[in-house]
mmCIF file of C-alpha atoms in Angstrom:
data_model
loop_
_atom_site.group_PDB
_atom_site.id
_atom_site.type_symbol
_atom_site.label_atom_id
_atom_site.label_comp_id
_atom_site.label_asym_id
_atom_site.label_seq_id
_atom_site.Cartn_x
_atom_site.Cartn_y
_atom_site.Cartn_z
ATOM 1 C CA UNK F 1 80.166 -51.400 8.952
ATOM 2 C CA UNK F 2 76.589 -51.332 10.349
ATOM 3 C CA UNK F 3 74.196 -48.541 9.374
ATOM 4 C CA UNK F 4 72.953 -46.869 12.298
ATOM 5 C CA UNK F 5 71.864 -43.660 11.205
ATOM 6 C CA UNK F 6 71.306 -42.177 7.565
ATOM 7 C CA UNK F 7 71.849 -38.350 7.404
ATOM 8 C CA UNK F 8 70.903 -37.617 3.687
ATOM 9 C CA UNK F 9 68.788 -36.665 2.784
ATOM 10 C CA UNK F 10 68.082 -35.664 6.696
ATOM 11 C CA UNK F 11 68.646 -37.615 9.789
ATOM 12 C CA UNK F 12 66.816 -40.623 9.545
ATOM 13 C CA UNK F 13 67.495 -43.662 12.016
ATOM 14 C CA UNK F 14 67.603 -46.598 10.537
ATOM 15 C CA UNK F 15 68.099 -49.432 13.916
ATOM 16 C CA UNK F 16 65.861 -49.529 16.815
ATOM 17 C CA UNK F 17 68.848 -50.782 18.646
ATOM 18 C CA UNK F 18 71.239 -47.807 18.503
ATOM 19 C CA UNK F 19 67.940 -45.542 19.309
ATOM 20 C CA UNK F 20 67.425 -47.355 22.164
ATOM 21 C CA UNK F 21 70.727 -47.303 23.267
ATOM 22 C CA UNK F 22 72.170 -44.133 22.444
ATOM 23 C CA UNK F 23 69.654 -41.747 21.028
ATOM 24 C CA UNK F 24 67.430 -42.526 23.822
ATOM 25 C CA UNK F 25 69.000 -41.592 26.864
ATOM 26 C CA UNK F 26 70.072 -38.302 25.456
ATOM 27 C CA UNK F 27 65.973 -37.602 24.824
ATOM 28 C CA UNK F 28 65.253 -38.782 28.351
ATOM 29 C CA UNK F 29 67.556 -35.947 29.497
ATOM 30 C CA UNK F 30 65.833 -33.268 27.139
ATOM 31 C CA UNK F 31 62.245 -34.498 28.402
ATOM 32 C CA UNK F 32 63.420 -34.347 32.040
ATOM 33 C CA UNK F 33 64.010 -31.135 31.728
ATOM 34 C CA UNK F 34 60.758 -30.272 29.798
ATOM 35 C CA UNK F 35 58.994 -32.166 32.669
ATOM 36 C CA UNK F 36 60.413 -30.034 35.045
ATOM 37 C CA UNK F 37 59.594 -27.122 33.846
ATOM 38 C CA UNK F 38 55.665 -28.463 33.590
ATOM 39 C CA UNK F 39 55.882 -28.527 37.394
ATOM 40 C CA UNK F 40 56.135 -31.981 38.395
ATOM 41 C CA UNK F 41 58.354 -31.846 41.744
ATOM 42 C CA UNK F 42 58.508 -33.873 44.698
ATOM 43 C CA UNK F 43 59.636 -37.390 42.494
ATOM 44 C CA UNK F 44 63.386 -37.091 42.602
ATOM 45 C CA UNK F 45 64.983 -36.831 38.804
ATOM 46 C CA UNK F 46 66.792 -40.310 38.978
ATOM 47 C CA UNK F 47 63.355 -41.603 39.540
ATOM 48 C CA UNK F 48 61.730 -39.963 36.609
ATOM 49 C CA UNK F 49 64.447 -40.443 34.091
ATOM 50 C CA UNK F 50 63.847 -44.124 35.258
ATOM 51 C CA UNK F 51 60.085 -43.954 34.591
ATOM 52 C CA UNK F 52 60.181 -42.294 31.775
ATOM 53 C CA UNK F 53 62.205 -44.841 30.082
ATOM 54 C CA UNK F 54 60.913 -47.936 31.704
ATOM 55 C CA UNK F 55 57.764 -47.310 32.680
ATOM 56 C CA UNK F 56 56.118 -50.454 34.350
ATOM 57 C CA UNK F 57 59.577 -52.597 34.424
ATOM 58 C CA UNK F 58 61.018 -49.789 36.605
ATOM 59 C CA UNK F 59 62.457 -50.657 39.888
ATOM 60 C CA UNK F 60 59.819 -51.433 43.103
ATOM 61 C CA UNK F 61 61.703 -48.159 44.799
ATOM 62 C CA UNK F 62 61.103 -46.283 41.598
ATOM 63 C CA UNK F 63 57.146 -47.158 41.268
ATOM 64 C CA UNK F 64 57.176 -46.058 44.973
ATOM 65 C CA UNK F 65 58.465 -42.836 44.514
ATOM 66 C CA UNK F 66 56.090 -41.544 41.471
ATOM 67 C CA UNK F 67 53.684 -43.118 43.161
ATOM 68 C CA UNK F 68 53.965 -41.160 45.890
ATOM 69 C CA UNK F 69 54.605 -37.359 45.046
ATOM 70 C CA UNK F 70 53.198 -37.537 41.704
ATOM 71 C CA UNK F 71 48.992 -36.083 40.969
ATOM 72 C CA UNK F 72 47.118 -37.097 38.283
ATOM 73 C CA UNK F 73 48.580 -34.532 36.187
ATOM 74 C CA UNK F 74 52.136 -35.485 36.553
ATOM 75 C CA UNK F 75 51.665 -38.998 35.829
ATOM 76 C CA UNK F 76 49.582 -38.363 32.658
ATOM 77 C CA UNK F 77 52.874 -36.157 31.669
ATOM 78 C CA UNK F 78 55.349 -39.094 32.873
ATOM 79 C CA UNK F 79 53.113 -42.034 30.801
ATOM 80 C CA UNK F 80 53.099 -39.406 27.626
ATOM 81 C CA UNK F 81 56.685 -39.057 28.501
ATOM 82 C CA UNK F 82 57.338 -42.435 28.595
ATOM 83 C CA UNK F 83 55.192 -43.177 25.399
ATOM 84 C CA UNK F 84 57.065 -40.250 23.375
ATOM 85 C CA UNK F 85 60.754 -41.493 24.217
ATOM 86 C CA UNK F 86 59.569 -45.415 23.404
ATOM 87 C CA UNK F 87 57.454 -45.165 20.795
ATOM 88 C CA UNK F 88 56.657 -41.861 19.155
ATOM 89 C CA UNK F 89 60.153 -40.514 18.556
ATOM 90 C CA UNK F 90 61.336 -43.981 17.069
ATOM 91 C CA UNK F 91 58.982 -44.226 14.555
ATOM 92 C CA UNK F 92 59.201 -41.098 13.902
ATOM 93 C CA UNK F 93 62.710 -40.647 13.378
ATOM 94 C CA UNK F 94 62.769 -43.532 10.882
ATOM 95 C CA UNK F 95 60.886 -41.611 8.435
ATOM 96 C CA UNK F 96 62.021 -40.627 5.472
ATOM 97 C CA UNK F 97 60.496 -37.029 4.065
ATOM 98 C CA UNK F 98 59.104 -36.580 0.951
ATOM 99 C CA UNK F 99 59.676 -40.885 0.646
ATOM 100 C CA UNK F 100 56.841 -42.080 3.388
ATOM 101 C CA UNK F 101 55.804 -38.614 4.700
ATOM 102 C CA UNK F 102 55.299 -35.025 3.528
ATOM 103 C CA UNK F 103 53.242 -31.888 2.826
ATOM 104 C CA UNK F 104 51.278 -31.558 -0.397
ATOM 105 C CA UNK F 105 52.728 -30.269 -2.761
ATOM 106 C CA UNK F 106 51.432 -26.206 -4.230
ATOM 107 C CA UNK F 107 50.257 -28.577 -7.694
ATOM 108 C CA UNK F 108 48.293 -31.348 -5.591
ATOM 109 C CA UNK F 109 46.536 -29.021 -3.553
ATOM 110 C CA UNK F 110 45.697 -26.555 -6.772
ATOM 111 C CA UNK F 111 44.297 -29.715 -8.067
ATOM 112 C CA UNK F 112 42.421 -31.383 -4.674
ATOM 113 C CA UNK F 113 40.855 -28.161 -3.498
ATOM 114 C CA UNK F 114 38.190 -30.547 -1.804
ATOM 115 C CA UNK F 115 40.488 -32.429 0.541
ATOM 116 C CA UNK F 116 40.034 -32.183 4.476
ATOM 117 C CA UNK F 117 41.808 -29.263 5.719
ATOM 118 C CA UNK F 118 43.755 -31.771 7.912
ATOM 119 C CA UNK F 119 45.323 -33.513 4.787
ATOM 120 C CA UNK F 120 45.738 -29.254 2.994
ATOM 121 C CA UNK F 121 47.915 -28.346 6.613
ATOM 122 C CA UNK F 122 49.141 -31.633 8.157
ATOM 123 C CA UNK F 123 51.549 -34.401 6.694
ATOM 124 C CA UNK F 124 50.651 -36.840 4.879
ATOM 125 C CA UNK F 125 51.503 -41.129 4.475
ATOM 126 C CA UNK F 126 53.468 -41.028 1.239
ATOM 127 C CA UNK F 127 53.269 -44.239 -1.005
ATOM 128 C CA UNK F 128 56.844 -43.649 -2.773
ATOM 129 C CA UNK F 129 59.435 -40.575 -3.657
ATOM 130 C CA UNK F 130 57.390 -37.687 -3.827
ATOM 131 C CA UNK F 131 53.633 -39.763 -4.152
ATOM 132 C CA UNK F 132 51.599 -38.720 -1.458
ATOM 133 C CA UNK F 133 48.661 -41.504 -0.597
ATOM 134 C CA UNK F 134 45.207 -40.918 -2.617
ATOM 135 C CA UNK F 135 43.259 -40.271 0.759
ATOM 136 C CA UNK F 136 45.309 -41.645 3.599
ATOM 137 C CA UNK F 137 45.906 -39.448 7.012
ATOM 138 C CA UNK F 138 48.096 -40.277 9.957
ATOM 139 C CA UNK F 139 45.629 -41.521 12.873
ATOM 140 C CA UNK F 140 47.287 -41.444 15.876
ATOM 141 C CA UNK F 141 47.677 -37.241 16.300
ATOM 142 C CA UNK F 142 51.186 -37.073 17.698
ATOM 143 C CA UNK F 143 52.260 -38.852 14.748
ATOM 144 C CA UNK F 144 50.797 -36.503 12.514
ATOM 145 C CA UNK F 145 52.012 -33.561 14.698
ATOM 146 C CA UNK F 146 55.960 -35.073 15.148
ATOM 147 C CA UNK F 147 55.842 -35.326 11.178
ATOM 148 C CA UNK F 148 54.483 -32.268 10.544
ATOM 149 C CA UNK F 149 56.446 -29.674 12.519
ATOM 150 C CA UNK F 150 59.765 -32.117 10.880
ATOM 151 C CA UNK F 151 58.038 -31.631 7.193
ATOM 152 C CA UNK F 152 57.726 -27.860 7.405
ATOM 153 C CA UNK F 153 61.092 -27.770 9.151
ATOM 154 C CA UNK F 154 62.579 -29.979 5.771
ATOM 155 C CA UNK F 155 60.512 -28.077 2.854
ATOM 156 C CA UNK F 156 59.692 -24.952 4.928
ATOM 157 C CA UNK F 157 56.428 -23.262 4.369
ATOM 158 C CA UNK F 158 54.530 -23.594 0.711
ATOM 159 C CA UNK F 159 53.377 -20.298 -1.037
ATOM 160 C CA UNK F 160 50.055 -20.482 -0.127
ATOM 161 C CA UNK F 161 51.109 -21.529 3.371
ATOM 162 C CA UNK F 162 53.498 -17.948 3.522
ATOM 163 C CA UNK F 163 50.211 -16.131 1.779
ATOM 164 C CA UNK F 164 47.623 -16.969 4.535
ATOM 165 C CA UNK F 165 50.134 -16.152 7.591
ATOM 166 C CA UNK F 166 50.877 -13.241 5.871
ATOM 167 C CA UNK F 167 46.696 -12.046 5.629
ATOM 168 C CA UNK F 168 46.598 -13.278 9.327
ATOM 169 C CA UNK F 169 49.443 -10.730 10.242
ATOM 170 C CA UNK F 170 47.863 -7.562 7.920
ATOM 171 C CA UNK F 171 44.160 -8.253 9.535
ATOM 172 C CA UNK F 172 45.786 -8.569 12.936
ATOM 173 C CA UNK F 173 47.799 -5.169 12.723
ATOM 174 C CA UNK F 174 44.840 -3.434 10.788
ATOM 175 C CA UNK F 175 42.695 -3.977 14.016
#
């Protein structure tokens, strides 16, 4: 029995293949309708949900069409679409949390008070089960965005994290 997908200790896919095939299209829908609501009109939806998955190999007719009723805008938002649902989500999906990804932990950040802010707030490369890199960052930023909002979503917020929302709320409410 093949292993597709690996759902402890979270959903974690683990072939390209059965993204591709059946994670994939289901996305395509999701971001169609995200795209939609960013304004993009004119480009019927067959024709997006075929750019957005093939990009460059789509269809003469389907080139045509974007071509033709989409601005700048909407083609920066059907590329990024494109680039999400082909690249971004994959990799992303195939990492494991606290294994090659994760927040700092309360202890490492007591003792690291002089790291970046970005490597205090964002997720971090992990170099094993719960052994975050020395100095590492993700580079490309919806990487380290994609991980993020999935590490607070698997850990949920740290102490300190709770503590400075918390101040944030009390000075905003004070004014």
């Amino acid at each position: 029995r093949a292993r597709l997908v690996q759902t402890t200790p979270h959903l974690v896919v683990l072939d390209r293949g059965f993204y591709d095939a059946s994670l994939r299209p289901l996305f395509a829908q999701w971001v169609l309708v995200w795209l939609s609501d960013k304004g993009i009109s004119g480009v019927s939806h067959a024709s997006m949900l075929a750019y957005i998955q093939e990009s460059a190999s789509s269809s003469p007719e389907v080139l045509a069409d974007v071509a033709e009723h989409c601005t700048d805008d909407g083609m920066k938002l059907l590329n990024l679409a494109h680039t999400l649902l082909s690249s971004i989500f994959p990799h992303v999906l195939g990492k494991i949390n606290r294994v090659t990804y994760g927040l700092l932990d309360d202890e490492h950040l007591r003792l690291h008070r002089a790291d970046p802010v970005s490597r205090r707030l964002l997720a971090v490369p992990f170099v094993g089960k719960d052994v975050p890199s020395a100095h590492s960052e993700f580079s490309h930023p919806d990487v380290a965005i994609l991980l993020t909002a999935a590490a607070y979503r698997h850990e949920g917020l740290r102490r300190e994290d709770f503590a400075q929302l918390l101040r944030m709320q009390v000075g905003t409410v004070a004014r």
